[in-house]
Coordinates of N, CA and C in Angstrom, one line a residue:
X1 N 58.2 27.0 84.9 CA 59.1 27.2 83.8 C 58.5 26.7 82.5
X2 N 58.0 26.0 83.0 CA 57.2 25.1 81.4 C 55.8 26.1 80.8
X3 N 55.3 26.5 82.1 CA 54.2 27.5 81.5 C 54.6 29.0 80.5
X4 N 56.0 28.8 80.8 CA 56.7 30.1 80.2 C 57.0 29.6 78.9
X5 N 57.3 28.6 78.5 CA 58.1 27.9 77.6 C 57.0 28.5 76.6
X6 N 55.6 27.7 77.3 CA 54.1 27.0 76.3 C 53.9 28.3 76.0
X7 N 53.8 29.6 76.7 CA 53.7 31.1 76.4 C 54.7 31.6 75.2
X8 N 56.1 31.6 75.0 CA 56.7 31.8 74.3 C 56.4 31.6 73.2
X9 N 56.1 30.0 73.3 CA 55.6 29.4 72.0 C 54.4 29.8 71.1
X10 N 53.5 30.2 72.1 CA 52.2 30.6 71.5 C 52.4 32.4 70.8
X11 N 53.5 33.0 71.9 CA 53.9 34.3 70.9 C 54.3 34.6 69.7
X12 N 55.1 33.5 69.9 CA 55.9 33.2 68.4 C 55.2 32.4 67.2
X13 N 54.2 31.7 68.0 CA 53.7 30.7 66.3 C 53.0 31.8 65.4
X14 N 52.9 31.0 64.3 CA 52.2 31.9 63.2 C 50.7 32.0 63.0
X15 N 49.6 31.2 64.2 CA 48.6 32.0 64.3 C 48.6 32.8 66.0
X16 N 48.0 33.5 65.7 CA 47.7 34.4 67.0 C 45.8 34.0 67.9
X17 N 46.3 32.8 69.0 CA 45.6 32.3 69.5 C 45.0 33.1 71.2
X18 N 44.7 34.0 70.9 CA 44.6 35.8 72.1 C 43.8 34.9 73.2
X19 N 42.8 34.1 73.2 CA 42.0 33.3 74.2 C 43.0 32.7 75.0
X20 N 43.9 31.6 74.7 CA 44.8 30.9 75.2 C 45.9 31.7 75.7
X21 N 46.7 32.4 75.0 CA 47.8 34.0 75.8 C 47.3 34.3 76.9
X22 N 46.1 34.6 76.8 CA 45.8 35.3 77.9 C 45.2 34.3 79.0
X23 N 44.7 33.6 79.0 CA 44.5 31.7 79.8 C 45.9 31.6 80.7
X24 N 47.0 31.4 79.3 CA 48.2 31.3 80.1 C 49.0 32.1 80.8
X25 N 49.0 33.6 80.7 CA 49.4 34.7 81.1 C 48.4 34.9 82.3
X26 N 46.9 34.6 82.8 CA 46.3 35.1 84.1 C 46.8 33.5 85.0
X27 N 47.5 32.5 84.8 CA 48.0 31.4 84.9 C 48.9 31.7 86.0
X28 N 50.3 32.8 84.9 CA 51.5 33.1 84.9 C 51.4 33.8 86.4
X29 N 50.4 34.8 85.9 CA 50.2 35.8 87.1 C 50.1 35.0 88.2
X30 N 49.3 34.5 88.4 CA 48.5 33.8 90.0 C 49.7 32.8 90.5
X31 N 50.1 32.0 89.5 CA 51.9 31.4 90.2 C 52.5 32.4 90.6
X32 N 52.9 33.2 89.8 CA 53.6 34.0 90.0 C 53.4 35.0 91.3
X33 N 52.3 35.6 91.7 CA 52.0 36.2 93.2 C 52.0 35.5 94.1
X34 N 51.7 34.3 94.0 CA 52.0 33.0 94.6 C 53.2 32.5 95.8
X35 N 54.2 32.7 94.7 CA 55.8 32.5 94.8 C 56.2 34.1 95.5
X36 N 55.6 34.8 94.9 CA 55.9 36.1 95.8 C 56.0 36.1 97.1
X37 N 54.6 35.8 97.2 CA 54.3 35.8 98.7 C 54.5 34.5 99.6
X38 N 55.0 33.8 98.9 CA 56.2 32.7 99.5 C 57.2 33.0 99.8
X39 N 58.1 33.9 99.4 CA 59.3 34.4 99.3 C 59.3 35.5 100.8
X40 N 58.1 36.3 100.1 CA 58.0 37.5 101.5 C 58.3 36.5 102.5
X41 N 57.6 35.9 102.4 CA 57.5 35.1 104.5 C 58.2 34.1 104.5
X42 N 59.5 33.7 103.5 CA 60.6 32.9 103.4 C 61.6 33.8 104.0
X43 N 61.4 34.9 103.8 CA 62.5 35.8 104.3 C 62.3 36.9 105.2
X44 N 60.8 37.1 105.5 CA 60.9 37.2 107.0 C 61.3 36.6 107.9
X45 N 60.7 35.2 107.9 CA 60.8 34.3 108.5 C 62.6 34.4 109.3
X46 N 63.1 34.5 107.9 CA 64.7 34.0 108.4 C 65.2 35.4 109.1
X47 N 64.6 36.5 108.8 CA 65.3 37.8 109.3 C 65.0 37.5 111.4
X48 N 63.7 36.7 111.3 CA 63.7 36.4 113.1 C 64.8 35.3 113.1
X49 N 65.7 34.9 112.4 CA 66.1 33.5 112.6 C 68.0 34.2 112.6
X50 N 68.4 34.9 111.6 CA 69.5 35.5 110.9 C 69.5 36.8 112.6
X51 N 71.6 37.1 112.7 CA 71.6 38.3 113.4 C 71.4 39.6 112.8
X52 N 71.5 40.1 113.2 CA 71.4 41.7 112.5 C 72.6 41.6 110.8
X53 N 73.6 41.6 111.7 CA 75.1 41.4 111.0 C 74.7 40.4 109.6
X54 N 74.0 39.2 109.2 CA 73.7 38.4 108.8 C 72.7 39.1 108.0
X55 N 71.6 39.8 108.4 CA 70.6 40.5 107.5 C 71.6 41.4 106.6
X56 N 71.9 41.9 107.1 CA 72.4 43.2 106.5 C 73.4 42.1 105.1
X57 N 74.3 41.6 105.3 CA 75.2 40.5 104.5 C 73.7 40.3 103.4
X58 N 73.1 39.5 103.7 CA 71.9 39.2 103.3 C 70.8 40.2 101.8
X59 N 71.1 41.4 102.7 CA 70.9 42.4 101.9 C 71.6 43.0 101.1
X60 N 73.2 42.6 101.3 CA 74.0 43.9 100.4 C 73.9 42.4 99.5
X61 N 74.3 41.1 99.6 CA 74.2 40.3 98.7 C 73.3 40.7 97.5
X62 N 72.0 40.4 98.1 CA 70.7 40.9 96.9 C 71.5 42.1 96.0
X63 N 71.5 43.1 96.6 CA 71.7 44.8 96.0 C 72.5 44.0 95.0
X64 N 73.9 43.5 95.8 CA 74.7 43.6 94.6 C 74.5 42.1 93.0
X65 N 73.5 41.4 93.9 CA 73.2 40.3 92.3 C 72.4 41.5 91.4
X66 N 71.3 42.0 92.2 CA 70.6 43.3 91.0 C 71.4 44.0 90.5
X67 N 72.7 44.7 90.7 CA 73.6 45.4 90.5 C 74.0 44.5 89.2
X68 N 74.6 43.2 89.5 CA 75.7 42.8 88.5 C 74.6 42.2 87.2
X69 N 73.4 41.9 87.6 CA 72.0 41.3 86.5 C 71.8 42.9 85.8
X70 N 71.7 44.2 86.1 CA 71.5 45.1 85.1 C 72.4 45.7 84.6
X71 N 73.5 45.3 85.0 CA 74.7 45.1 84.2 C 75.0 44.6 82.8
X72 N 74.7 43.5 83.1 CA 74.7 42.5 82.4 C 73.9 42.6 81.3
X73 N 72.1 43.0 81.6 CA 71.3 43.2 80.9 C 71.7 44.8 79.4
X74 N 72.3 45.1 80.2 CA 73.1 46.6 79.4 C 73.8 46.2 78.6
X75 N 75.4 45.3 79.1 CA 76.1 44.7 77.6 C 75.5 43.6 76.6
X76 N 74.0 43.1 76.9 CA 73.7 42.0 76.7 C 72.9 43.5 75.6
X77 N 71.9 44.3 75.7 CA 71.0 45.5 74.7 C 72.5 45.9 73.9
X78 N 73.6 46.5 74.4 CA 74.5 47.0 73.8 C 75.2 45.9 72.5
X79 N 75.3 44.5 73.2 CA 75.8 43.8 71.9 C 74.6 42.8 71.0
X80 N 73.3 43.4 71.3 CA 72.4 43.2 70.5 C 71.8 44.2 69.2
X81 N 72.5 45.4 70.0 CA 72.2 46.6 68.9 C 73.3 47.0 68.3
X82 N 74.6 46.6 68.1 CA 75.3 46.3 67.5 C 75.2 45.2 65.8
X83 N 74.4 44.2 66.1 CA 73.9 43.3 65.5 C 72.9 44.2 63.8

């Protein structure tokens, strides 16, 4: 989270430091695939662990947080472009 922060910051200052952006952005990445493929085999793992009935719960859960987060992202564009 902090590597995000130091990224933001560097987008937003008033010189454009492109060596370091991109330092911290191939950084971003490699955590970031990282945690991915932590997650894959966090949740295989549990699918040998969880019953069928429980995956499936498991799954509609997910669908529906993606559901209610692009939702959300819509009234969040809509009362920005209002502005």
């Amino acid at each position: 989270m902090a590597d995000r922060r130091v990224l933001q910051r560097l987008i937003h200052d008033t010189a454009v430091d492109e060596q370091t952006i991109r330092n911290k952005v191939a950084k971003l990445t490699a955590t970031d695939s990282d945690l991915a493929v932590g997650r894959a085999r966090f949740f295989h793992d549990l699918r040998g662990v969880f019953t069928p009935d429980q995956v499936q719960k498991l799954r509609e859960s997910r669908e529906h947080r993606h559901t209610r987060t692009d939702e959300l992202l819509v009234l969040a564009a809509r009362h920005l472009a209002k502005d």
